[in-house]
Coordinates of C-alpha atoms in Angstrom, one line a residue:
Chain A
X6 CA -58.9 82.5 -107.8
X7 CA -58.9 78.7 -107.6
X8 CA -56.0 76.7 -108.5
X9 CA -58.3 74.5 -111.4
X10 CA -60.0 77.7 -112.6
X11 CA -56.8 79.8 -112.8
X12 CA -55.2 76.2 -114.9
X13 CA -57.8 76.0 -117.1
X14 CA -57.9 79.5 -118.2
X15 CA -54.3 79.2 -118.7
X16 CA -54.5 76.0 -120.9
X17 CA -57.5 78.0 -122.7
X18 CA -56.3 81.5 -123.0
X19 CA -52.8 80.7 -123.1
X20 CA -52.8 77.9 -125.6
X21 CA -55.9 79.1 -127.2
X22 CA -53.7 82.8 -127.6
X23 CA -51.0 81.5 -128.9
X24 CA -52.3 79.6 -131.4
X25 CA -54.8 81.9 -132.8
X26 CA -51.7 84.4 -132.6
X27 CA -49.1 82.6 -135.3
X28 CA -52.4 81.7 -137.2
X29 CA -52.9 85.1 -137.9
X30 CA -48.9 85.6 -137.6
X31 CA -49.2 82.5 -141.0
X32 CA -51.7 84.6 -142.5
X33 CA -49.8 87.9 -142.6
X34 CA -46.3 86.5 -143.6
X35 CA -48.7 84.0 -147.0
X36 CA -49.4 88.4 -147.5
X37 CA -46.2 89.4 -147.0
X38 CA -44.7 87.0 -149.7
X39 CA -47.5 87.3 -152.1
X40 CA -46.7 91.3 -151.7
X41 CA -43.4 91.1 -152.3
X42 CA -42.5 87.9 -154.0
X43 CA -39.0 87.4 -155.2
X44 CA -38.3 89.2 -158.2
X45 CA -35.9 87.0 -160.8
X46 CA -32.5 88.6 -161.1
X47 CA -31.9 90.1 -164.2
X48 CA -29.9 89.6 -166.7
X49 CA -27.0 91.7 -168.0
X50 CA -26.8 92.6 -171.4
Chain B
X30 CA 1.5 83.5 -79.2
X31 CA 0.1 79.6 -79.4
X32 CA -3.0 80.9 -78.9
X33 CA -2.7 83.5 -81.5
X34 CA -1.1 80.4 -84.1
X35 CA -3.6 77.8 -83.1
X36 CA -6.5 80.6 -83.7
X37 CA -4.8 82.0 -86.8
X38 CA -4.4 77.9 -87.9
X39 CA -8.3 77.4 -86.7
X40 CA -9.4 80.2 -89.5
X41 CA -7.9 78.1 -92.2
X42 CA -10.3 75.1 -90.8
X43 CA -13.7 76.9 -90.5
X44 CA -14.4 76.1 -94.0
X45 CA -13.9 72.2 -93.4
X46 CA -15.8 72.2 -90.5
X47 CA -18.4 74.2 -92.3
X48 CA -18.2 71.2 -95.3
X49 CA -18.8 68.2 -92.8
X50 CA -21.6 70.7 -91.2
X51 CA -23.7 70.9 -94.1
X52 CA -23.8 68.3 -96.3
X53 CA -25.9 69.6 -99.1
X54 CA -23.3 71.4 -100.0
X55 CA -21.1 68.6 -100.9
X56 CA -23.4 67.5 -103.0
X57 CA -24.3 70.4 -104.5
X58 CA -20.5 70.7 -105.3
X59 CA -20.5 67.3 -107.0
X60 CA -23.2 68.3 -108.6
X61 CA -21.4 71.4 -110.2
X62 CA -19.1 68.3 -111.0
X63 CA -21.5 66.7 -112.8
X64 CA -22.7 69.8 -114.5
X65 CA -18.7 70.5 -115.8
X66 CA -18.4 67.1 -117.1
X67 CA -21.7 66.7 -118.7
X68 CA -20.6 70.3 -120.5
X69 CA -16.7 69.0 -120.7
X70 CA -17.1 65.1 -122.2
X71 CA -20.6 64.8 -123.3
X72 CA -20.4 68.3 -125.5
X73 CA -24.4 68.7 -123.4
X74 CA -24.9 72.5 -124.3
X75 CA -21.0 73.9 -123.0
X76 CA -21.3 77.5 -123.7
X77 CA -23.9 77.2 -120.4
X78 CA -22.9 73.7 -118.3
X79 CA -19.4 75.1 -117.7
X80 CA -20.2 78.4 -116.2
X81 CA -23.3 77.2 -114.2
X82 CA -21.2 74.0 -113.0
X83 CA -18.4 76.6 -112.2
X84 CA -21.5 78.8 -110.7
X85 CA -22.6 76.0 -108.6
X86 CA -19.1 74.7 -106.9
X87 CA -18.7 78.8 -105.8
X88 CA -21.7 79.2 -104.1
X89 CA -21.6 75.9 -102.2
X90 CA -17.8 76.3 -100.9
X91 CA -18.4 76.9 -97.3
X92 CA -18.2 80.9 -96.2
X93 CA -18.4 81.8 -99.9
X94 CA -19.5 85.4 -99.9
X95 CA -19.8 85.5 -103.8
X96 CA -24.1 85.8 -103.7
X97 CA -23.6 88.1 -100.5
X98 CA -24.4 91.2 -100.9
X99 CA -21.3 92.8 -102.2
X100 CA -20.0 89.5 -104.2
X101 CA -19.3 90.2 -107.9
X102 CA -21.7 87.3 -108.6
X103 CA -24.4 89.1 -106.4
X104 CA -23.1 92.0 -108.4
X105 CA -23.8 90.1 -111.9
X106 CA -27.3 88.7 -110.9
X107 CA -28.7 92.2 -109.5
X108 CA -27.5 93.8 -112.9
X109 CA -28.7 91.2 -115.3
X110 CA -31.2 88.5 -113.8
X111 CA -33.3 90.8 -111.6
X112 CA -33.2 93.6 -114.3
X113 CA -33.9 90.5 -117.1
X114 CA -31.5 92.6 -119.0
X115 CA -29.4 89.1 -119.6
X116 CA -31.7 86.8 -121.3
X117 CA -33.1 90.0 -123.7
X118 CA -29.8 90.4 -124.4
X119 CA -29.2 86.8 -125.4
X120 CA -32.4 87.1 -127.5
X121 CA -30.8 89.3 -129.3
X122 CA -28.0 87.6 -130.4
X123 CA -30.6 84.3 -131.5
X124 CA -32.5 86.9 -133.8
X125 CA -29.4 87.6 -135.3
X126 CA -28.3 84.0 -135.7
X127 CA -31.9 82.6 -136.9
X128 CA -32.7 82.1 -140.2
X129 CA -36.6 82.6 -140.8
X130 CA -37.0 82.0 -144.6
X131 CA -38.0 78.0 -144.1
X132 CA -41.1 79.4 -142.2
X133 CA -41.6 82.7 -144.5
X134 CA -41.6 79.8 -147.4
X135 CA -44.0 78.1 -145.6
X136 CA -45.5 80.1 -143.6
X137 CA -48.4 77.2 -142.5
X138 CA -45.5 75.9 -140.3
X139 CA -46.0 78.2 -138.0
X140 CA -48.7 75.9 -136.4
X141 CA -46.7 73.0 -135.7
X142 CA -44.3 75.8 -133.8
X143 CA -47.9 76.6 -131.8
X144 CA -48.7 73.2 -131.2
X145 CA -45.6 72.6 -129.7
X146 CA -45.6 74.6 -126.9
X147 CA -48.8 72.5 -125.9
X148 CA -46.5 71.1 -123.0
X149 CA -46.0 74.7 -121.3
X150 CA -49.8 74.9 -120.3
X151 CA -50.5 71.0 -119.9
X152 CA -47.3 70.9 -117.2
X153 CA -48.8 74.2 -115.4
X154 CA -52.0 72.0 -115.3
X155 CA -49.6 69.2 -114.1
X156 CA -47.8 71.6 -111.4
X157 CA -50.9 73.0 -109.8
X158 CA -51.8 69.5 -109.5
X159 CA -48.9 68.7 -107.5
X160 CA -49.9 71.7 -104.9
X161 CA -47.3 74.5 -106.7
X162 CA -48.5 78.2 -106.1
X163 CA -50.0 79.7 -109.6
X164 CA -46.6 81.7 -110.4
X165 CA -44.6 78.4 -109.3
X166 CA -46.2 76.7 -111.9
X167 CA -46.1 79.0 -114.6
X168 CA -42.2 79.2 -113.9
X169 CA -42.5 75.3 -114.3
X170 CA -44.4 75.3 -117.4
X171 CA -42.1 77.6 -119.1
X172 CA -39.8 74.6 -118.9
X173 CA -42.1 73.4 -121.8
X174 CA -41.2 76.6 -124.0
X175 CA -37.7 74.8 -124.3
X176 CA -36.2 77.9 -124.8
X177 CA -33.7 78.8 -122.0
X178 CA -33.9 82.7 -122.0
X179 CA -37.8 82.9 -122.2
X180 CA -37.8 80.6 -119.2
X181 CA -35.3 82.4 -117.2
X182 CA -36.9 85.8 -118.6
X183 CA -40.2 84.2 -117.0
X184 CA -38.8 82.8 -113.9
X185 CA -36.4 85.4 -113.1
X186 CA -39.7 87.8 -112.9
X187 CA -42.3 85.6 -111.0
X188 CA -40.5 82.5 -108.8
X189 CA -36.9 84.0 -108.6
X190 CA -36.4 80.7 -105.8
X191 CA -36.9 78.1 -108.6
X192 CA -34.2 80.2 -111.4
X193 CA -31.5 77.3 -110.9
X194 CA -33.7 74.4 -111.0
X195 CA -36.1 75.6 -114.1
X196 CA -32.7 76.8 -116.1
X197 CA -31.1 73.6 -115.5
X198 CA -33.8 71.3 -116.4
X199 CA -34.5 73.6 -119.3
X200 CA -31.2 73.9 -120.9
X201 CA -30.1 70.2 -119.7
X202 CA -33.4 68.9 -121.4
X203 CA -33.3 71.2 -124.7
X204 CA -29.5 69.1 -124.8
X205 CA -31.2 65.8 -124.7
X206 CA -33.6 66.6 -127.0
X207 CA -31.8 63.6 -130.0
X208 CA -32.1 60.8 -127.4
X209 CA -36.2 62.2 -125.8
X210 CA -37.8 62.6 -129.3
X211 CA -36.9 60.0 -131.4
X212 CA -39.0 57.2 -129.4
X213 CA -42.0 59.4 -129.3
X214 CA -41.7 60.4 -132.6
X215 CA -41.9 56.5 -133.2
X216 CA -44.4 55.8 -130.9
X217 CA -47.0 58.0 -132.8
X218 CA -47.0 57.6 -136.2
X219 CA -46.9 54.7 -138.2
X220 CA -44.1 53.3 -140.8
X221 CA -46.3 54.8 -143.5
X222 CA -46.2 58.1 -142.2
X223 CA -42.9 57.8 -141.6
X224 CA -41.9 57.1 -145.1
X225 CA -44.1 60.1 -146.4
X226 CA -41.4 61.8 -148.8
X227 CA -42.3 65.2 -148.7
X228 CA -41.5 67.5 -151.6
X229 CA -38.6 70.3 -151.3
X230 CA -39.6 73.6 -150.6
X231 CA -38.8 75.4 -153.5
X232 CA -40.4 78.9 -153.3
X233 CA -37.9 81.8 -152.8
X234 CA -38.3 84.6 -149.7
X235 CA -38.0 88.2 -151.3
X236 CA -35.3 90.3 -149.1
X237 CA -38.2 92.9 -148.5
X238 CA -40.4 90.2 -147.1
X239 CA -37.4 89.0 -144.4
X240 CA -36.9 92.6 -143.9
X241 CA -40.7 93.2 -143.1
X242 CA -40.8 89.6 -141.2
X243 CA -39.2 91.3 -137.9
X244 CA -41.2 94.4 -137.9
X245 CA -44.7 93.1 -137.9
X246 CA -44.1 90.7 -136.2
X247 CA -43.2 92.7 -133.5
X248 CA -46.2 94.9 -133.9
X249 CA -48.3 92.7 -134.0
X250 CA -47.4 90.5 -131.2
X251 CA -47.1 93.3 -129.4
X252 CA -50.7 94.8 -129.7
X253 CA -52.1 90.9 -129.1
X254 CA -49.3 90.0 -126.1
X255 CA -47.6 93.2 -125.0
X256 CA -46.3 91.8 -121.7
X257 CA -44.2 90.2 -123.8
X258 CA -42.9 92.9 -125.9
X259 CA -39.3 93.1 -124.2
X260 CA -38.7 88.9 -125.4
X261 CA -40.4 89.7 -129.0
X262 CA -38.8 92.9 -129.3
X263 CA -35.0 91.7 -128.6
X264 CA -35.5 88.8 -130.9
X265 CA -36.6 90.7 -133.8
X266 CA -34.3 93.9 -133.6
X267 CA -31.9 91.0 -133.9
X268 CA -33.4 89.3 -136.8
X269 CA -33.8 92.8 -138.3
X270 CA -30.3 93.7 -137.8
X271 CA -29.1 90.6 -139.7
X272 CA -31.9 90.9 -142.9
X273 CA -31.0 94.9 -143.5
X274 CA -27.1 93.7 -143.9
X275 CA -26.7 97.1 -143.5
X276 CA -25.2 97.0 -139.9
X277 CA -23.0 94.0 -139.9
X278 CA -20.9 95.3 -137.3
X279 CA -23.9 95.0 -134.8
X280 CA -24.7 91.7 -136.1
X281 CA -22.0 90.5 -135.5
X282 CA -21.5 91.8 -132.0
X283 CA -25.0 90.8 -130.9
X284 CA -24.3 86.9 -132.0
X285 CA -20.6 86.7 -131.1
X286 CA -19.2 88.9 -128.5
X287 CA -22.4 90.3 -126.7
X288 CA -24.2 86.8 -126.7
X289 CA -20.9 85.3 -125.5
X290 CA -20.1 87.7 -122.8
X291 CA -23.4 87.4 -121.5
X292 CA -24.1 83.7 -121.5
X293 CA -21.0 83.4 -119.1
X294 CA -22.5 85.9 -116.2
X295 CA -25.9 84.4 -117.3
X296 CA -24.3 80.1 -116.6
X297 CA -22.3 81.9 -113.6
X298 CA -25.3 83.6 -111.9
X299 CA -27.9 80.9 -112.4
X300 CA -25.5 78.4 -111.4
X301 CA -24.6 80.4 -108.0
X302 CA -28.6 80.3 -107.3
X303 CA -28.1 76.3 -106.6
X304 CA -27.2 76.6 -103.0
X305 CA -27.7 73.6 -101.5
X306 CA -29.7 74.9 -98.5
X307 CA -32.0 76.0 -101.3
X308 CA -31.9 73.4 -104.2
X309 CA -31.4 70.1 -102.5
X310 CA -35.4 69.4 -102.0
X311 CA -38.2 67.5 -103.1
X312 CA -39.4 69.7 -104.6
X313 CA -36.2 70.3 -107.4
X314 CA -36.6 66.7 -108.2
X315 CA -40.3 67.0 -109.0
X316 CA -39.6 70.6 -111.0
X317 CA -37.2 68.3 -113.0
X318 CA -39.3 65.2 -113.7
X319 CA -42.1 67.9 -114.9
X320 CA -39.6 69.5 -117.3
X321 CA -38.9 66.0 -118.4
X322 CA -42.4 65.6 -119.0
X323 CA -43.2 69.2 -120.4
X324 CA -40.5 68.5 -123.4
X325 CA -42.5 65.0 -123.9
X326 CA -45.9 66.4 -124.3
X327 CA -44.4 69.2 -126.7
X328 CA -42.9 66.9 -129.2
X329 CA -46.1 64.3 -129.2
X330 CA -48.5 67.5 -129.5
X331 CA -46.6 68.6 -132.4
X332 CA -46.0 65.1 -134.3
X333 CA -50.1 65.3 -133.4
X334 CA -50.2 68.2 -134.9
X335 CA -48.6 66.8 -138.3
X336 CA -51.2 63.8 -138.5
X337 CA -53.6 66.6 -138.6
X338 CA -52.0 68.5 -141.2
X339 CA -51.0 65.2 -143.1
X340 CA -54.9 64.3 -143.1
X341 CA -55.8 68.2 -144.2
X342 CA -52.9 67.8 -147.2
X343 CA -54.0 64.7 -148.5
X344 CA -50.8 62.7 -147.1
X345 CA -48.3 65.7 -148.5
X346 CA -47.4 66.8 -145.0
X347 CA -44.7 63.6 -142.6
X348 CA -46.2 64.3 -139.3
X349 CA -42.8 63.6 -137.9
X350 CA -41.6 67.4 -138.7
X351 CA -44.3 68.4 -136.0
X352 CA -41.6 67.5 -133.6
X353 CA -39.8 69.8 -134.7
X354 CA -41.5 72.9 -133.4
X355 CA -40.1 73.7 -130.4
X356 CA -37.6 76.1 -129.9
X357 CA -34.6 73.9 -129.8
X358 CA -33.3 75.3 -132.6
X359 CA -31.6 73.7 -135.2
X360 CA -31.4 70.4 -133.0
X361 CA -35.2 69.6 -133.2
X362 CA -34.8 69.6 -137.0
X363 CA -31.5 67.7 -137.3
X364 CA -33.2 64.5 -135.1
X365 CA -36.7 64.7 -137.3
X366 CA -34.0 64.5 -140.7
X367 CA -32.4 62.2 -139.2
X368 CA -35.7 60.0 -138.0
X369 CA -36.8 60.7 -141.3
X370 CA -33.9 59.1 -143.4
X371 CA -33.8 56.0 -141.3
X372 CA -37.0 55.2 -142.4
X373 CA -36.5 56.3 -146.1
X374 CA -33.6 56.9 -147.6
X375 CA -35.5 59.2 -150.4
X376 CA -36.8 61.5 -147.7
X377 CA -35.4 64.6 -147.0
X378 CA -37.1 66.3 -144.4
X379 CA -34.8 69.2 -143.0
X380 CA -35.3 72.8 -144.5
X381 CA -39.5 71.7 -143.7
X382 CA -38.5 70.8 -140.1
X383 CA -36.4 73.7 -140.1
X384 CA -39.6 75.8 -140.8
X385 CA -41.0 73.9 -138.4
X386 CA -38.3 74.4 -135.7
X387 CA -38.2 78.3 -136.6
X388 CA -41.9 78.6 -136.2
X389 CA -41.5 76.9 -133.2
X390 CA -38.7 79.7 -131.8
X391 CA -40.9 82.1 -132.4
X392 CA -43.8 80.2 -130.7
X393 CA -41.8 79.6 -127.4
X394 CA -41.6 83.5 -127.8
X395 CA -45.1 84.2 -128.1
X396 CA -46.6 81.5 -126.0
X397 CA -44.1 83.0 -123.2
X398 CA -46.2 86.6 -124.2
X399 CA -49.5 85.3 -124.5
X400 CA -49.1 83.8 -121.2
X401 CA -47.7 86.9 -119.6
X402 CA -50.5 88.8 -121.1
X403 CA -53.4 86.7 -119.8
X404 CA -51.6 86.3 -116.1
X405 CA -52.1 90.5 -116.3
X406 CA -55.2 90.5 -118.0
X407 CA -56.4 87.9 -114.8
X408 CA -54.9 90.4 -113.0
X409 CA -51.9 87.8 -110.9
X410 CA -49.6 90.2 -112.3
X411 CA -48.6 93.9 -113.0

């Protein structure tokens, strides 16, 4: 493979990967804290 | 007898001779110098200048047998640099030490930690360029993750030549991070921008959600990226370790005595890879000036990055916390606070360029996978 088509598949691939990765990594932890938001301590009687 | 005196005198001179023979190793000896002073007086990332300074003045001392093949150096390096046993190791002990909640508050951080490992691919682009092989220059463009382990992780497996010059410009760059981003920081947004006054982050991270953070993140990087399971993996089974609270003891050990005991052989062994047969080239000079310029394009992709995002929010978002996701962690978020404040005194910027910088440690992490994962997928590597 040739030096410009093994770089731009890198800069495509790679960048592209990584930022479609913590996109969906963003996505999952907005779930996570909607699943298991922080609960208000409560108070003792 | 004279003979035998003069001979036995002669030994004791066969390393001077050897000095004035070579000079690149007296350089590369003041250059251990420089290394130890830059760690010593100018406080430039210690825990790894000394030892690799130290590293460097062994290996260049004329007849040093330290990196032969019974040295306890070469000892060290076979164990822990060839095996990349060292810098998972060290991974685990910055899981253990990283707080994620700013980016679990926020979670939309996590793209200015994406765009700011922009650099990594744009210097491989710059590296071929330049006539490196394709593994040379994904060693150099690791530089850009400016994350010390994941770039010797990545250069200990693929361009084991270029381990002292990447390590050095990576962690000697990630140390002069306060004086290379504030003038690009300044460069590319305006005053207004700069003066944006963004509100706190108030919303709280649930203990089950930190506790869950680790483990899919794991999983799922590793089904998209599993080349780079080993550097995801270490971080998180630290980061888990410290959320449970439940082993404290490991904790502990992971960020105090493992991490410690393993940066020194890690400083000594990359620093006895800078002999100066080997590192006193063109070609070390040019590796540096493109992790120089790697660090640059990270920190203008992500203040980029926050234009965009300030544009999307309707002005909420200061673009200058996109410079805070790289992995130079919490340093990138201390120099955007500080930016920040200079320009307004009302603007407190840190724990949403800390979100920014700990999205940006995890990028570094899964830029460093992706990458690994399309090199095998291309089918350059195993």
């Amino acid at each position: 493979m040739d030096n410009f088509t093994f770089g731009i598949t890198m800069l495509i691939c790679g960048m592209g990967g990584t930022i479609l990765t913590l996109w969906i990594m963003s996505l999952v932890m907005g779930l996570l804290g909607k699943l298991f938001p922080e609960k208000p301590e409560k108070k003792e009687a | 007898m004279a003979d035998a005196i003069i001979n036995g005198l002669g030994g004791l001179t066969v390393g001077l001779q050897m000095l004035a023979v070579d000079w690149r190793n007296t350089i590369m000896i003041l250059v251990g110098f420089v290394l130890l002073y830059l760690g010593i007086k100018k406080d430039c990332e210690p825990l790894l200048l000394v030892p690799i300074g130290f590293g460097c003045i062994l290996v260049n001392i004329p007849l040093s047998d330290v990196m032969m093949k019974e040295g306890f150096i070469r000892a060290l390096y076979d164990a822990g640099i060839t095996t990349e046993l060292f810098p998972l190791l060290i991974f685990v002990g910055i899981g253990a030490m990283t707080d994620f909640a700013p980016v679990l508050a926020q979670p939309s951080t996590f793209l200015l930690g994406a765009a700011g490992q922009f650099g990594i691919f744009l210097t491989l682009l710059l590296a071929l360029a330049l006539g490196f092989s394709q593994l040379d220059a994904v060693a150099i463009g690791i530089i850009g993750a400016c994350d010390g382990p994941t770039a010797i992780y990545v250069t200990s497996k693929f361009a084991p030549h270029l381990l002292g010059a990447v390590s050095v410009a990576a962690y000697s760059y990630m140390s002069l991070v306060p004086i290379i981003q504030p003038p690009i920081m300044r460069l590319l947004t305006t005053k207004k921008e700069r003066m944006i006054v963004m509100k706190p982050v108030a919303k709280p991270v649930s203990k089950t959600t930190k506790i869950m953070f680790p483990l899919v993140i794991t999983i799922l990087g590793g089904i998209i990226a599993p080349k780079g399971l080993p550097l995801l993996g270490t971080i998180m089974l630290g980061n888990l370790m410290r959320e449970t609270g439940v082993v404290s003891r490991l904790t502990k050990a992971s960020e105090n005595e493992i991490a410690n005991v393993v940066t020194l052989f890690l400083g000594l062994c990359i620093g006895a890879t800078m002999v100066g047969s080997a590192f006193i080239k063109a070609q070390t000079l040019i590796i540096l000036a493109l992790g120089f310029v790697a660090i640059c394009l990270d920190t203008a992709c992500g203040v980029l990055m926050g234009k965009v995002m300030r544009v999307v929010t309707g002005g909420k978002v200061n673009p200058l916390i996109g410079a805070a996701g790289i992995s130079a962690f919490p340093m990138a978020a201390r120099v955007v606070q500080k930016e920040g404040s200079k320009w307004n005194k009302k603007s407190y910027l840190l724990m949403h360029a800390m979100g920014a910088n700990a999205g940006g440690q995890v990028g570094s992490v899964i830029a460093a996978a992706v990458m690994l994962s399309v090199l095998a997928g291309m089918g350059i590597i195993r």
